[in-house]
Amino acid sequence: MKSTDTPVLECTSLSKSYGSVTALDGVSLTLRAGEVRALLGMNGAGKSTLVNLISGSQRPDGGTIRVDGEDVNWAKPGDARAGGIAVVHQEFSLVPGLSVAENITLGRWPRRKGTGFIDTRALEDQARRALSLLGETLPLWIDVARLPIAQQQIVEIAKALVGDPRVLILDEPTSALNVNEVQALLALLRRLASRGVAIIYVSHRMKEIPLVADTMTVLRDGREVQTLGVSEASPEKVAALIAGEAGKTAAQIEHRDRQDQKVVLAVRDVRLPGVLDGVSFDLHEGEVLGIAGLLGSGRTELLEGIYGIRRDLVGEVWVNGTAVRRRSPRRMLKRSLGMTPEDRKGAGIVPMLGVGENILLSARGRVLPKFWITSALEATTARATIGALSIAASSADQPIGTLSGGNQQKAVIGRLLAAKMSVLLLDEPTRGIDVHAKGQIYSLIRELAVAGVSSIFVSSELEELSEVCDRVLVLRDGRIQDEVLGANATTERLLTLAMKEGN
Amino acid sequence: MSSAEPTVEHASTGPVKGILRRIRSWEGIGLFLVLVTLYIALSIASPNFMTLDNQLNILQQAAFFGIVAFAMTLVIVAGEIDISVGSMAALSSSLLGVFVVNLGWPMWAACIVVLVCAASVGAFAGWVRAVFGVPTFIATLALYLALRGLAQLLTNNFPLPIDSSKFFYWGTGRIAGIIPVPAIYLLLMFIIIAVVAQKTVFGRSIYAVGGNSKSAELSGINVRRVRISVMVISALAAAVTGLLQSAQLSSGNSTIANGLEFDAIAATIIGGAALSGGKGTVVGTIIGVIFIAALLNGMVLLGVNPYAQQVVRGAVVLIAVLVNVLRSRRATTSL
């Protein structure tokens, strides 16, 4: 092992722009062997860009990266791997049909000399060595899909350790894990660090950071705000650093108090083992209720459970005064409650169908005739929705897959409106769409609220919640921990509450 | 990418321009031109091809797999497949033979019971798919073997002769001595299924389920019912084909309709349907049906070696798939 004086990784004033947007602006970062650095910041602060530059999936516009004191200039991720940088991404990249050992060594399977046959013994050795770096033993020849998520995560990390990287980058590695699994993973990372591997740890979970990290770097708007030791960082201080000046005030919109209106949706003591631990709240007519929570806090599970996509949620859901049992999307739609899913491409749109048809999917059989299609009526409904939401499409027949994300999202919301829904569950409705379209969606939701439509607005971008919501609930450790009125829902406040340590 | 311009409908000036625009934007136009080319080539190569009699022959032949091909289009658009149609037709024919010849049932009752049996088998395949997630390829592969075996078991693999001139007429008769009755079935089924696909909520739901089942489910479409229904329709179409061939052969026969699934799926694919679901039209399929029927007929007229005919059929399907793939790839890269 090299002396700890030379940094393993030294990034100097890295910059990167995409078109006119500056994603990263002169960020420097120095990492010593065995150091665990937490990387914090809101969505769009530049964390992923920084990770992408260090790991070679993108090239910086300016600045230098040094590994072990030598300048490097990577053209592709393979180069960075060979140069000693390994990344564990948030999404699993395991191949289900292959064994643990095959997955760990994926893409670098050793061959028997001069043949195309896999050298099984060498493969086993590599896999076992990578696992032993983590101090773990797993059955090598079991199908990886049969392992629990936590062990799959270990395989994922072991995969990154083949070839002895100097720097290991983990992007939100705990979002899929429960509390005990997180503890085990953090211990494992400490063990790895004690062997001299430098670790960059991207996470939102404030609780984990003191347990695993030595130091932390906070990014905001593509710049480094501060790098500090974990001992000097309180949640309030970190939240303030992450949110910045703009996060101190709530957006200047007219937040109304609708809590005197009748309750359209009541959720009582909803539970999902390991995720939700007794959630109760009311949604009033014409109210926009935000749900703030960090990744993995169970926001999506909550909405999916209410809408009946997942059946493993226990507890009561009342719509307009009647309890709805054995919930399914069809039943909920019948009660005028609709949902837009987080995964717009995979679950929101039918890409090859026209915008018009996509809008009409839920309306057919509900507000439109059940059996025969009346072309004229359909065209009018579709055109009215396209017009009302100002969806930019050449015609109602244009395949929705060819529209921009913002217009797709408007159409998905339009589907609920065309079917005359009065309660909307919106899961991350602004994910992956541009600023302009975001603004349009905010005002759409506000306009609907004035017209008496109630919405639940879930977003991991906390600054959005203060822009649209009348009231925000903070979901943490499986419960509603705090309630903040829209006018007081500053980003900083929400962030502090969402990150706060549980009792 | 979409422009931010407000939507402006092209003002249609008169019906003629509207029709012209429709034809230009019609996806099947390329396929239609290919069909026309085939017709011209065969007319030149064989003087007997372009006679009224031969064309009606082609329609009659087309009926034997066309009806199934239309139903298959719905199945494939839903993202499923049914390879048991040939065996289903054979079983239907055998059942008819057993009911009418061995048990002495009246023809109408036998036909109804045969259709009910077919619908149940289709519903079973759809149920296994919809509820247990068993791919229809596997479920219908099992049925492909089992149903044919059952048909042979029932009849001992011998034809059961059905003695009824009326029944024979329904299979091979000609209206006014010219138009073959099966051709009428073909057109009738085409109209019914095309209308179902385009004009009913059920039909459009098939496209939504095949295009993105998750989204369809969240939008409140009964995905299970759609999946089961398309398999029932397919099995019914196979049974009707089985009855039709029984009428033509005047017997309940367990050896009929070998390779029916191939011609039906081929016609659907040539017609532009995507095996991944969500895409395809019944109008495209009827062009595919006529293309295959004309090709087979033309090759017979030209005296092409029967083995070589198979090579040609296989090649045509492969080319059709490649064209579809290239076209959809071009469509996605131009986004």
Coordinates of C-alpha atoms in Angstrom, one line a residue, chain A:
Chain A
M1 CA 0.0 0.0 0.0
K2 CA 1.2 3.5 -0.9
S3 CA 1.9 6.0 1.8
T4 CA -1.2 7.9 2.8
D5 CA 0.5 11.2 1.9
T6 CA -0.2 10.8 -1.8
P7 CA -3.9 11.1 -2.4
V8 CA -5.4 8.1 -4.3
L9 CA -7.7 10.4 -6.2
E10 CA -7.2 14.0 -6.8
C11 CA -9.7 15.9 -8.9
T12 CA -8.9 19.6 -9.7
S13 CA -11.5 22.1 -10.8
L14 CA -13.6 19.7 -12.9
S15 CA -16.2 21.3 -15.1
K16 CA -18.9 19.9 -17.4
S17 CA -21.7 21.5 -19.4
Y18 CA -24.5 20.0 -21.3
G19 CA -25.5 22.5 -23.9
S20 CA -26.2 25.7 -22.1
V21 CA -26.6 24.0 -18.7
T22 CA -23.6 23.9 -16.5
A23 CA -23.8 20.7 -14.5
L24 CA -20.4 21.0 -12.8
D25 CA -18.4 24.1 -12.3
G26 CA -14.8 23.8 -11.0
V27 CA -15.3 21.1 -8.4
S28 CA -12.2 19.7 -6.7
L29 CA -12.1 16.6 -4.6
T30 CA -9.2 14.8 -2.9
L31 CA -9.4 11.4 -1.5
R32 CA -6.8 9.4 0.5
A33 CA -6.5 5.7 0.8
G34 CA -9.0 4.2 3.2
E35 CA -11.0 7.4 3.4
V36 CA -14.8 7.2 3.1
R37 CA -16.2 10.4 1.6
A38 CA -20.0 11.1 1.6
L39 CA -21.2 13.1 -1.4
L40 CA -24.4 15.1 -0.7
G41 CA -26.6 17.4 -2.6
M42 CA -30.1 17.8 -4.1
N43 CA -31.1 16.3 -7.4
G44 CA -29.3 18.3 -10.1
A45 CA -26.6 19.5 -7.7
G46 CA -24.0 17.7 -9.8
K47 CA -23.4 14.5 -7.9
S48 CA -24.1 12.1 -10.8
T49 CA -22.1 14.3 -13.1
L50 CA -19.1 14.2 -10.8
V51 CA -19.4 10.4 -10.5
N52 CA -19.7 10.0 -14.2
L53 CA -16.5 12.1 -14.8
I54 CA -14.5 10.2 -12.2
S55 CA -15.7 6.8 -13.5
G56 CA -15.0 7.7 -17.1
S57 CA -18.5 7.4 -18.5
Q58 CA -18.2 11.1 -19.5
R59 CA -15.2 13.4 -20.2
P60 CA -14.8 16.6 -18.4
D61 CA -14.8 19.9 -20.3
G62 CA -12.1 21.2 -18.0
G63 CA -10.0 20.2 -15.0
T64 CA -7.8 17.2 -14.3
I65 CA -8.2 13.8 -12.6
R66 CA -5.2 12.2 -11.0
V67 CA -5.1 8.6 -9.7
D68 CA -2.1 7.9 -7.4
G69 CA -0.5 11.1 -8.5
E70 CA -0.7 10.5 -12.2
D71 CA -2.9 12.4 -14.7
V72 CA -5.5 10.2 -16.3
N73 CA -7.8 10.9 -19.2
W74 CA -10.3 8.2 -19.8
A75 CA -12.2 7.7 -23.0
K76 CA -14.6 5.1 -21.7
P77 CA -15.7 3.4 -18.4
G78 CA -13.5 0.4 -19.2
D79 CA -10.4 2.6 -19.0
A80 CA -11.4 3.9 -15.6
R81 CA -12.0 0.3 -14.4
A82 CA -8.5 -0.7 -15.6
G83 CA -7.2 2.5 -13.9
G84 CA -8.6 1.4 -10.5
I85 CA -12.0 3.1 -10.3
A86 CA -15.1 1.0 -9.8
V87 CA -18.7 2.1 -9.5
V88 CA -21.7 0.4 -7.9
H89 CA -24.8 1.9 -9.5
Q90 CA -28.1 2.4 -7.8
E91 CA -29.8 0.0 -10.2
F92 CA -28.7 -3.6 -10.0
S93 CA -26.8 -4.7 -13.0
L94 CA -26.9 -8.4 -12.2
V95 CA -27.9 -11.1 -14.8
P96 CA -30.7 -13.2 -13.2
G97 CA -30.0 -16.5 -15.0
L98 CA -26.4 -16.6 -14.0
S99 CA -24.7 -17.8 -10.9
V100 CA -23.1 -15.7 -8.2
A101 CA -19.6 -16.5 -9.4
E102 CA -20.5 -15.8 -13.0
N103 CA -22.1 -12.5 -12.1
I104 CA -19.1 -11.3 -10.0
T105 CA -16.7 -12.0 -12.9
L106 CA -19.1 -11.0 -15.6
G107 CA -17.4 -9.7 -18.8
R108 CA -14.0 -11.0 -17.6
W109 CA -14.6 -14.7 -17.5
P110 CA -11.2 -16.5 -17.5
R111 CA -10.7 -19.0 -20.4
R112 CA -8.8 -22.1 -20.6
K113 CA -5.7 -21.5 -22.6
G114 CA -6.3 -21.5 -26.3
T115 CA -10.0 -22.6 -26.1
G116 CA -13.3 -20.9 -25.7
F117 CA -14.1 -22.9 -22.6
I118 CA -14.4 -21.1 -19.3
D119 CA -11.8 -21.9 -16.7
T120 CA -14.2 -22.7 -13.9
R121 CA -11.5 -23.0 -11.2
A122 CA -10.0 -19.6 -12.1
L123 CA -13.5 -18.1 -12.2
E124 CA -14.3 -19.5 -8.8
D125 CA -11.0 -18.1 -7.4
Q126 CA -11.6 -14.6 -8.7
A127 CA -15.1 -14.6 -7.3
R128 CA -14.1 -16.0 -3.9
R129 CA -11.3 -13.4 -3.7
A130 CA -13.6 -10.5 -4.4
L131 CA -16.1 -11.8 -1.8
S132 CA -13.3 -12.3 0.8
L133 CA -12.3 -8.6 0.4
L134 CA -15.8 -8.0 1.8
G135 CA -15.4 -10.6 4.4
E136 CA -18.4 -12.5 3.0
T137 CA -19.0 -16.0 1.9
L138 CA -21.9 -16.8 -0.5
P139 CA -22.7 -20.0 -2.4
L140 CA -20.9 -19.4 -5.6
W141 CA -23.1 -21.5 -8.0
I142 CA -26.5 -20.5 -6.9
D143 CA -28.6 -18.5 -9.3
V144 CA -28.2 -14.8 -8.2
A145 CA -31.9 -14.2 -8.6
R146 CA -32.6 -16.6 -5.7
L147 CA -30.6 -14.5 -3.2
P148 CA -32.3 -11.8 -1.1
I149 CA -31.8 -8.2 -2.2
A150 CA -29.2 -7.5 0.5
Q151 CA -27.0 -10.4 -0.7
Q152 CA -27.5 -9.3 -4.3
Q153 CA -26.1 -6.0 -3.3
I154 CA -23.1 -7.8 -1.9
V155 CA -22.6 -9.5 -5.2
E156 CA -22.9 -6.2 -6.9
I157 CA -20.2 -4.7 -4.7
A158 CA -18.0 -7.9 -5.1
K159 CA -18.3 -7.5 -8.8
A160 CA -16.9 -4.0 -8.5
L161 CA -14.0 -5.3 -6.4
V162 CA -12.6 -7.8 -9.0
G163 CA -9.4 -6.3 -10.2
D164 CA -8.6 -4.5 -6.9
P165 CA -9.9 -1.0 -7.5
R166 CA -8.2 1.9 -5.6
V167 CA -11.4 3.9 -5.5
L168 CA -15.0 2.5 -5.1
I169 CA -17.9 4.7 -5.8
L170 CA -21.3 3.7 -4.4
D171 CA -24.4 5.5 -5.7
E172 CA -27.3 5.3 -3.2
P173 CA -26.4 1.7 -2.3
T174 CA -28.9 1.4 0.5
S175 CA -32.1 2.6 -1.2
A176 CA -33.3 -1.0 -1.6
L177 CA -32.3 -2.3 1.8
N178 CA -34.0 -2.4 5.2
V179 CA -32.5 -1.2 8.4
N180 CA -30.6 -4.3 9.4
E181 CA -29.3 -4.8 5.9
V182 CA -28.1 -1.2 5.8
Q183 CA -26.2 -1.8 9.1
A184 CA -24.5 -4.8 7.7
L185 CA -23.6 -3.0 4.5
L186 CA -22.1 -0.1 6.3
A187 CA -20.0 -2.4 8.5
L188 CA -18.8 -4.1 5.3
L189 CA -17.8 -0.8 3.7
R190 CA -15.8 0.2 6.9
R191 CA -14.0 -3.1 6.6
L192 CA -13.2 -2.4 3.0
A193 CA -11.9 1.0 3.8
S194 CA -9.7 -0.4 6.5
R195 CA -8.0 -2.4 3.7
G196 CA -7.0 0.9 2.0
V197 CA -9.8 1.3 -0.6
A198 CA -11.0 4.8 -0.9
I199 CA -14.8 5.1 -1.1
I200 CA -17.1 7.7 -2.4
Y201 CA -20.5 7.3 -0.9
V202 CA -23.5 9.0 -2.5
S203 CA -26.5 9.0 -0.2
H204 CA -29.4 11.1 1.0
R205 CA -29.7 9.3 4.3
M206 CA -28.2 11.5 6.9
K207 CA -28.3 8.7 9.5
E208 CA -25.9 6.5 7.7
I209 CA -23.3 9.1 7.1
P210 CA -21.7 9.4 10.5
L211 CA -21.7 5.6 10.7
V212 CA -19.7 5.1 7.5
A213 CA -18.1 8.3 6.3
D214 CA -15.0 10.2 7.6
T215 CA -15.7 13.3 5.6
M216 CA -18.4 14.8 3.5
T217 CA -18.6 17.0 0.5
V218 CA -21.8 19.0 -0.2
L219 CA -22.6 20.1 -3.8
R220 CA -25.1 22.7 -4.8
D221 CA -25.8 24.0 -8.4
G222 CA -22.7 22.3 -9.7
R223 CA -20.3 23.8 -7.2
E224 CA -18.7 22.5 -4.1
V225 CA -20.2 24.2 -1.1
Q226 CA -18.1 22.8 1.6
T227 CA -16.1 19.7 2.6
L228 CA -16.1 18.9 6.3
G229 CA -15.5 16.2 8.8
V230 CA -18.6 14.2 9.8
S231 CA -18.1 15.1 13.5
E232 CA -18.7 18.8 12.7
A233 CA -21.9 18.2 10.8
S234 CA -25.3 18.4 12.4
P235 CA -28.4 17.5 10.3
E236 CA -29.5 21.2 10.5
K237 CA -26.1 22.4 9.3
V238 CA -26.0 19.9 6.5
A239 CA -29.5 20.7 5.4
A240 CA -28.7 24.4 5.3
L241 CA -25.6 23.7 3.2
I242 CA -27.5 21.5 0.8
A243 CA -30.5 23.8 0.4
G244 CA -28.6 27.1 0.2
E245 CA -30.1 30.6 0.4
A246 CA -33.0 29.9 -1.9
G247 CA -34.1 27.1 0.3
K248 CA -34.8 29.4 3.2
T249 CA -38.0 30.8 1.8
A250 CA -41.1 29.1 0.5
A251 CA -42.3 29.9 -3.0
Q252 CA -44.6 32.9 -3.2
I253 CA -47.8 31.3 -4.2
E254 CA -51.1 31.5 -2.5
H255 CA -51.3 28.6 -0.2
R256 CA -54.8 28.0 0.9
D257 CA -55.9 26.1 3.9
R258 CA -58.4 23.6 2.7
Q259 CA -58.6 21.6 5.9
D260 CA -62.1 22.8 6.6
Q261 CA -63.3 21.1 3.4
K262 CA -64.8 17.7 3.3
V263 CA -62.4 14.7 3.4
V264 CA -62.2 13.0 0.0
L265 CA -59.5 10.4 0.9
A266 CA -58.7 9.1 4.4
V267 CA -55.9 6.7 5.0
R268 CA -55.8 5.0 8.4
D269 CA -52.9 3.0 10.0
V270 CA -51.5 1.7 6.8
R271 CA -48.6 -0.7 7.1
L272 CA -46.2 -2.6 4.9
P273 CA -43.6 -4.7 6.7
G274 CA -40.2 -3.0 6.7
V275 CA -41.4 0.0 4.9
L276 CA -44.5 1.6 6.3
D277 CA -45.3 1.5 10.0
G278 CA -48.7 3.0 10.5
V279 CA -49.4 5.9 8.2
S280 CA -52.6 7.9 8.6
F281 CA -53.7 11.2 6.9
D282 CA -56.7 13.0 5.4
L283 CA -56.9 14.6 2.0
H284 CA -59.5 17.4 1.6
E285 CA -61.4 18.6 -1.3
G286 CA -59.4 20.9 -3.5
E287 CA -56.2 20.3 -1.5
V288 CA -52.8 19.6 -2.8
L289 CA -51.0 17.5 -0.2
G290 CA -47.3 16.9 -0.6
I291 CA -45.5 13.9 0.7
A292 CA -41.8 14.6 1.5
G293 CA -39.4 11.8 2.2
L294 CA -36.1 10.6 1.1
L295 CA -35.5 7.8 -1.4
G296 CA -36.6 4.5 0.0
S297 CA -38.9 6.1 2.6
G298 CA -41.9 4.3 1.1
R299 CA -43.6 7.1 -0.7
T300 CA -44.2 5.1 -3.9
E301 CA -45.3 2.1 -1.9
L302 CA -47.8 4.2 -0.1
L303 CA -49.4 5.5 -3.3
E304 CA -49.3 2.1 -5.0
G305 CA -50.9 0.5 -2.0
I306 CA -53.7 3.1 -1.9
Y307 CA -54.3 2.6 -5.6
G308 CA -54.3 -1.1 -5.3
I309 CA -51.3 -1.9 -7.5
R310 CA -49.8 -3.7 -4.6
R311 CA -51.9 -5.9 -2.4
D312 CA -49.6 -6.3 0.5
L313 CA -50.5 -3.1 2.2
V314 CA -52.7 -3.5 5.3
G315 CA -54.8 -0.7 6.8
E316 CA -57.9 1.2 5.8
V317 CA -58.4 3.5 2.8
W318 CA -61.6 5.5 2.7
V319 CA -62.7 7.4 -0.5
N320 CA -65.5 9.9 -0.1
G321 CA -66.6 8.3 3.1
T322 CA -66.6 4.6 2.1
A323 CA -63.9 2.2 3.0
V324 CA -62.5 0.5 -0.1
R325 CA -61.4 -3.1 0.4
R326 CA -59.6 -5.4 -2.1
R327 CA -58.4 -2.3 -3.9
S328 CA -57.4 -2.5 -7.6
P329 CA -56.9 0.3 -10.1
R330 CA -60.2 -0.5 -11.7
R331 CA -62.0 -0.2 -8.3
M332 CA -60.3 3.0 -7.4
L333 CA -61.0 4.6 -10.8
K334 CA -64.7 3.8 -10.3
R335 CA -64.5 5.9 -7.2
S336 CA -62.9 8.8 -9.1
L337 CA -59.4 8.2 -7.8
G338 CA -56.6 7.9 -10.3
M339 CA -52.8 7.7 -10.2
T340 CA -49.9 8.6 -12.4
P341 CA -47.0 6.3 -11.9
E342 CA -43.4 7.3 -11.3
D343 CA -42.1 5.3 -14.2
R344 CA -43.6 7.2 -17.0
K345 CA -42.0 5.3 -19.9
G346 CA -42.5 1.8 -18.4
A347 CA -45.9 2.2 -16.8
G348 CA -47.4 5.5 -17.9
I349 CA -47.6 5.6 -21.6
V350 CA -48.4 3.2 -24.4
P351 CA -45.6 4.5 -26.7
M352 CA -46.9 3.4 -30.1
L353 CA -50.4 4.6 -29.6
G354 CA -51.4 8.2 -30.4
V355 CA -51.5 11.0 -27.8
G356 CA -55.3 11.0 -28.1
E357 CA -55.7 7.3 -27.4
N358 CA -53.4 7.5 -24.5
I359 CA -55.5 10.2 -23.0
L360 CA -58.7 8.1 -23.6
L361 CA -57.5 4.9 -22.0
S362 CA -59.2 5.4 -18.7
A363 CA -62.2 7.4 -20.0
R364 CA -63.4 4.6 -22.2
G365 CA -66.1 2.6 -20.4
R366 CA -66.2 5.3 -17.7
V367 CA -67.3 8.6 -19.2
L368 CA -67.2 7.3 -22.8
P369 CA -69.4 4.5 -24.1
K370 CA -68.5 1.0 -22.8
F371 CA -68.6 -1.0 -26.1
W372 CA -68.7 1.0 -29.3
I373 CA -66.2 3.7 -30.0
T374 CA -67.8 6.9 -31.1
S375 CA -65.1 8.5 -33.1
A376 CA -66.5 12.0 -33.0
L377 CA -67.0 12.0 -29.3
E378 CA -63.5 10.5 -28.7
A379 CA -61.9 13.1 -31.0
T380 CA -63.6 15.9 -29.1
T381 CA -62.6 14.6 -25.7
A382 CA -59.0 14.1 -26.8
R383 CA -58.7 17.4 -28.5
A384 CA -60.3 19.2 -25.5
T385 CA -57.7 17.6 -23.2
I386 CA -54.8 18.3 -25.5
G387 CA -55.9 21.9 -25.8
A388 CA -56.6 22.4 -22.1
L389 CA -53.2 21.1 -21.0
S390 CA -51.5 22.7 -24.1
I391 CA -49.8 19.5 -25.1
A392 CA -47.6 20.1 -28.0
A393 CA -48.4 17.5 -30.6
S394 CA -48.9 17.7 -34.3
S395 CA -52.2 15.8 -34.0
A396 CA -54.0 13.5 -31.6
D397 CA -52.7 10.6 -33.8
Q398 CA -49.0 11.4 -33.2
P399 CA -47.5 8.4 -31.3
I400 CA -47.0 9.6 -27.7
G401 CA -43.5 8.0 -27.6
T402 CA -42.3 10.7 -30.0
L403 CA -43.2 13.6 -27.6
S404 CA -41.0 15.2 -25.1
G405 CA -41.1 14.0 -21.5
G406 CA -43.1 17.0 -20.3
N407 CA -45.8 16.5 -22.9
Q408 CA -46.0 12.8 -22.2
Q409 CA -46.5 13.6 -18.5
K410 CA -49.2 16.1 -19.3
A411 CA -51.0 13.5 -21.4
V412 CA -50.7 11.0 -18.5
I413 CA -52.3 13.5 -16.2
G414 CA -54.8 14.3 -18.9
R415 CA -55.8 10.7 -19.0
L416 CA -57.1 11.1 -15.4
L417 CA -58.8 14.3 -16.2
A418 CA -60.5 13.0 -19.3
A419 CA -61.9 10.2 -17.1
K420 CA -63.2 12.9 -14.7
M421 CA -61.1 11.9 -11.7
S422 CA -61.4 14.0 -8.7
V423 CA -58.6 12.7 -6.6
L424 CA -55.2 12.4 -8.2
L425 CA -52.2 10.5 -6.8
L426 CA -49.2 11.9 -8.6
D427 CA -45.9 10.0 -8.1
E428 CA -42.9 12.1 -9.1
P429 CA -44.9 13.8 -11.9
T430 CA -42.0 16.1 -12.9
R431 CA -39.2 13.5 -13.0
G432 CA -37.0 13.9 -16.0
I433 CA -38.7 16.8 -17.6
D434 CA -37.4 20.3 -18.3
V435 CA -37.9 23.4 -16.1
H436 CA -40.4 25.0 -18.4
A437 CA -42.6 21.9 -18.4
K438 CA -42.3 21.6 -14.7
G439 CA -43.7 25.1 -14.2
Q440 CA -46.6 24.2 -16.5
I441 CA -47.3 21.1 -14.4
Y442 CA -47.2 23.0 -11.2
S443 CA -49.7 25.6 -12.4
L444 CA -51.9 22.8 -13.8
I445 CA -52.1 21.2 -10.4
R446 CA -52.9 24.5 -8.8
E447 CA -55.6 25.3 -11.3
L448 CA -57.2 21.8 -10.8
A449 CA -57.2 22.4 -7.0
V450 CA -59.1 25.6 -7.5
A451 CA -61.6 23.6 -9.5
G452 CA -62.0 21.2 -6.6
V453 CA -59.7 18.4 -7.7
S454 CA -57.6 17.0 -4.8
S455 CA -54.0 15.8 -5.4
I456 CA -51.3 14.0 -3.5
F457 CA -48.0 15.2 -4.9
V458 CA -45.0 13.0 -4.2
S459 CA -41.6 14.3 -5.2
S460 CA -38.0 13.7 -4.2
E461 CA -37.2 17.3 -5.2
L462 CA -38.3 19.0 -2.0
E463 CA -38.2 22.4 -3.5
E464 CA -41.1 21.5 -5.7
L465 CA -43.3 20.7 -2.7
S466 CA -43.1 24.3 -1.5
E467 CA -44.1 25.4 -4.9
V468 CA -47.4 23.5 -5.3
C469 CA -48.6 22.1 -2.0
D470 CA -51.1 23.5 0.5
R471 CA -49.7 21.1 3.1
V472 CA -46.7 18.8 3.3
L473 CA -46.4 15.6 5.3
V474 CA -42.9 14.3 6.1
L475 CA -42.5 10.6 5.8
R476 CA -39.6 9.1 7.7
D477 CA -39.0 5.7 9.3
G478 CA -42.3 4.4 8.0
R479 CA -44.4 7.1 9.6
I480 CA -45.8 10.6 9.1
Q481 CA -43.4 12.4 11.4
D482 CA -44.2 16.0 10.7
E483 CA -46.8 18.2 9.0
V484 CA -45.9 21.5 7.5
L485 CA -48.3 24.1 6.1
G486 CA -47.4 25.1 2.5
A487 CA -46.4 28.6 3.5
N488 CA -43.8 27.2 5.9
A489 CA -42.6 24.4 3.7
T490 CA -39.2 25.7 2.8
T491 CA -36.7 23.3 1.2
E492 CA -34.4 23.7 4.2
R493 CA -37.1 22.9 6.7
L494 CA -38.4 19.9 4.7
L495 CA -34.9 18.6 4.2
T496 CA -34.0 18.9 7.9
L497 CA -37.2 17.0 8.8
A498 CA -36.7 14.4 6.2
M499 CA -33.1 13.6 7.2
K500 CA -33.6 13.9 10.9
E501 CA -32.6 11.0 13.1
G502 CA -35.5 8.8 14.3
N503 CA -36.0 8.3 18.0

